[in-house]
Coordinates of C-alpha atoms in Angstrom, one line a residue:
M1 CA 66.4 108.9 97.4
G2 CA 66.8 106.8 100.5
G3 CA 63.4 105.2 100.2
G4 CA 64.8 101.9 99.1
K5 CA 65.8 98.8 100.9
K6 CA 67.2 99.1 104.4
K7 CA 70.8 98.1 104.6
G8 CA 71.4 95.1 106.8
K9 CA 74.7 96.1 108.3
G10 CA 75.8 93.4 110.8
T11 CA 73.2 90.9 109.7
R12 CA 73.8 87.4 108.8
P13 CA 74.0 86.5 105.1
G14 CA 70.8 84.8 104.1
G15 CA 68.5 87.5 105.3
T16 CA 67.3 86.3 108.7
G17 CA 67.9 89.8 110.1
E18 CA 69.5 88.3 113.1
T19 CA 72.9 89.8 114.0
L20 CA 75.9 87.6 114.5
Q21 CA 76.1 88.8 118.1
E22 CA 72.5 87.8 118.7
K23 CA 73.0 84.5 117.1
S24 CA 75.9 83.6 119.4
G25 CA 73.9 84.5 122.4
D26 CA 75.2 83.3 125.8
A27 CA 79.0 82.8 125.8
A28 CA 78.7 79.2 127.0
S29 CA 76.4 78.3 124.2
G30 CA 78.8 79.5 121.5
Y31 CA 81.5 77.6 119.7
P32 CA 85.1 78.3 120.6
S33 CA 87.5 80.4 118.5
L34 CA 91.2 80.8 119.1
C35 CA 93.3 83.9 119.1
L36 CA 97.1 83.8 119.2
R37 CA 97.6 87.6 118.9
H38 CA 98.7 88.0 122.5
V39 CA 101.0 85.0 122.9
R40 CA 104.0 86.1 124.9
Q41 CA 107.5 85.9 123.4
G42 CA 109.1 82.5 124.0
Y43 CA 105.8 80.7 124.6
G44 CA 104.3 80.5 121.1
V45 CA 103.8 77.8 118.5
E46 CA 107.4 78.4 117.2
E47 CA 108.8 77.0 120.4
L48 CA 106.8 73.8 120.1
S49 CA 108.1 70.6 118.5
E50 CA 106.5 69.5 115.3
G51 CA 104.5 66.9 117.2
Q52 CA 103.3 69.5 119.7
R53 CA 102.2 71.9 117.0
S54 CA 100.3 69.1 115.3
E55 CA 98.6 68.1 118.5
F56 CA 97.7 71.7 119.4
L57 CA 96.0 72.1 116.0
V58 CA 94.2 68.7 116.1
K59 CA 92.9 69.4 119.7
W60 CA 91.5 72.8 118.6
A61 CA 89.9 71.3 115.5
K62 CA 88.2 68.8 117.8
R63 CA 87.2 71.6 120.3
S64 CA 85.7 73.6 117.6
R65 CA 82.9 71.0 117.1
F66 CA 81.6 71.5 120.7
T67 CA 80.1 74.5 122.4
W68 CA 81.8 76.0 125.5
A69 CA 79.0 74.5 127.6
E70 CA 79.8 71.0 126.1
L71 CA 83.5 71.4 126.6
Q72 CA 82.9 72.2 130.3
L73 CA 81.7 68.6 130.6
H74 CA 84.9 67.2 129.1
Q75 CA 87.8 66.2 131.3
K76 CA 90.3 69.0 131.9
H77 CA 93.1 66.8 130.6
G78 CA 91.1 66.0 127.5
L79 CA 89.2 68.6 125.4
G80 CA 87.9 70.4 128.5
F81 CA 89.5 73.2 130.5
E82 CA 90.1 74.5 134.0
Y83 CA 90.8 77.8 135.6
L84 CA 93.8 78.6 137.8
P85 CA 94.2 81.7 140.0
A86 CA 96.8 84.2 138.7
H87 CA 99.1 83.6 141.7
Q88 CA 99.7 80.0 140.5
I89 CA 101.1 81.2 137.1
K90 CA 104.8 81.8 137.1
K91 CA 104.7 84.2 134.2
V92 CA 103.4 87.8 134.4
A93 CA 101.0 89.1 131.8
P94 CA 101.2 92.8 130.7
D95 CA 98.8 94.9 132.8
A96 CA 96.3 95.3 129.9
L97 CA 96.0 91.5 129.7
A98 CA 96.3 90.6 133.4
Q99 CA 93.5 88.4 134.8
N100 CA 92.5 87.2 138.3
K101 CA 92.3 83.7 136.9
Y102 CA 93.4 82.1 133.7
M103 CA 91.9 79.4 131.6
V104 CA 94.0 76.3 130.9
V105 CA 93.5 73.9 128.1
R106 CA 95.8 71.0 127.2
H107 CA 97.5 70.3 123.8
E108 CA 99.9 67.4 123.9
G109 CA 99.4 65.1 126.9
N110 CA 99.1 67.3 129.9
L111 CA 101.0 70.3 128.4
P112 CA 98.9 73.4 128.8
A113 CA 98.0 76.5 126.8
V114 CA 97.1 79.3 129.3
G115 CA 95.1 82.4 128.5
Y116 CA 91.8 84.0 129.0
K117 CA 88.3 83.8 127.5
V118 CA 86.2 86.7 126.3
G119 CA 82.9 85.7 124.8
D120 CA 83.5 82.7 122.6
T121 CA 87.2 83.5 122.0
F122 CA 90.1 81.9 123.9
Y123 CA 93.1 84.3 123.9
V124 CA 96.3 82.3 124.4
L125 CA 99.1 84.0 126.4
W126 CA 101.5 81.0 127.0
I127 CA 101.8 77.6 125.4
E128 CA 103.9 75.3 127.4
A129 CA 106.5 73.3 125.5
C130 CA 108.3 71.9 128.6
Y131 CA 106.3 70.7 131.5
G132 CA 106.4 73.2 134.4
D133 CA 107.5 76.3 132.5
V134 CA 104.3 78.3 132.9
Y135 CA 103.0 77.0 136.3
N136 CA 103.8 74.3 138.9
H137 CA 101.8 71.2 138.1
G138 CA 102.1 70.1 141.8

């Protein structure tokens, strides 16, 4: 027993033997994914208008076609992003999710979604439905 084929736990389907983690490599070379698990109450998709929800989804569908490195070359008010220091954010994240700086992407016009990035995943904390609710746009 046990002399058979080695199990490929964590390997890509198709038998390349390369793990998914190895395939994604450097976080900037990977494609973005979105997580809404940590969205703070009062700042989720439910608070957005139908048009804002639609634009949020359309923009993420477009972003998903680019790597993070490619998105970095886009304008911050387009498909790109920027980072803001935590002291510029009006809202307070729970200690476990607190960051020194937050990533900001735009959904409808200049309205931001604010969160943090780990690996290829952008974790949304706040989605702004009304201009200026999450941070001062100065």
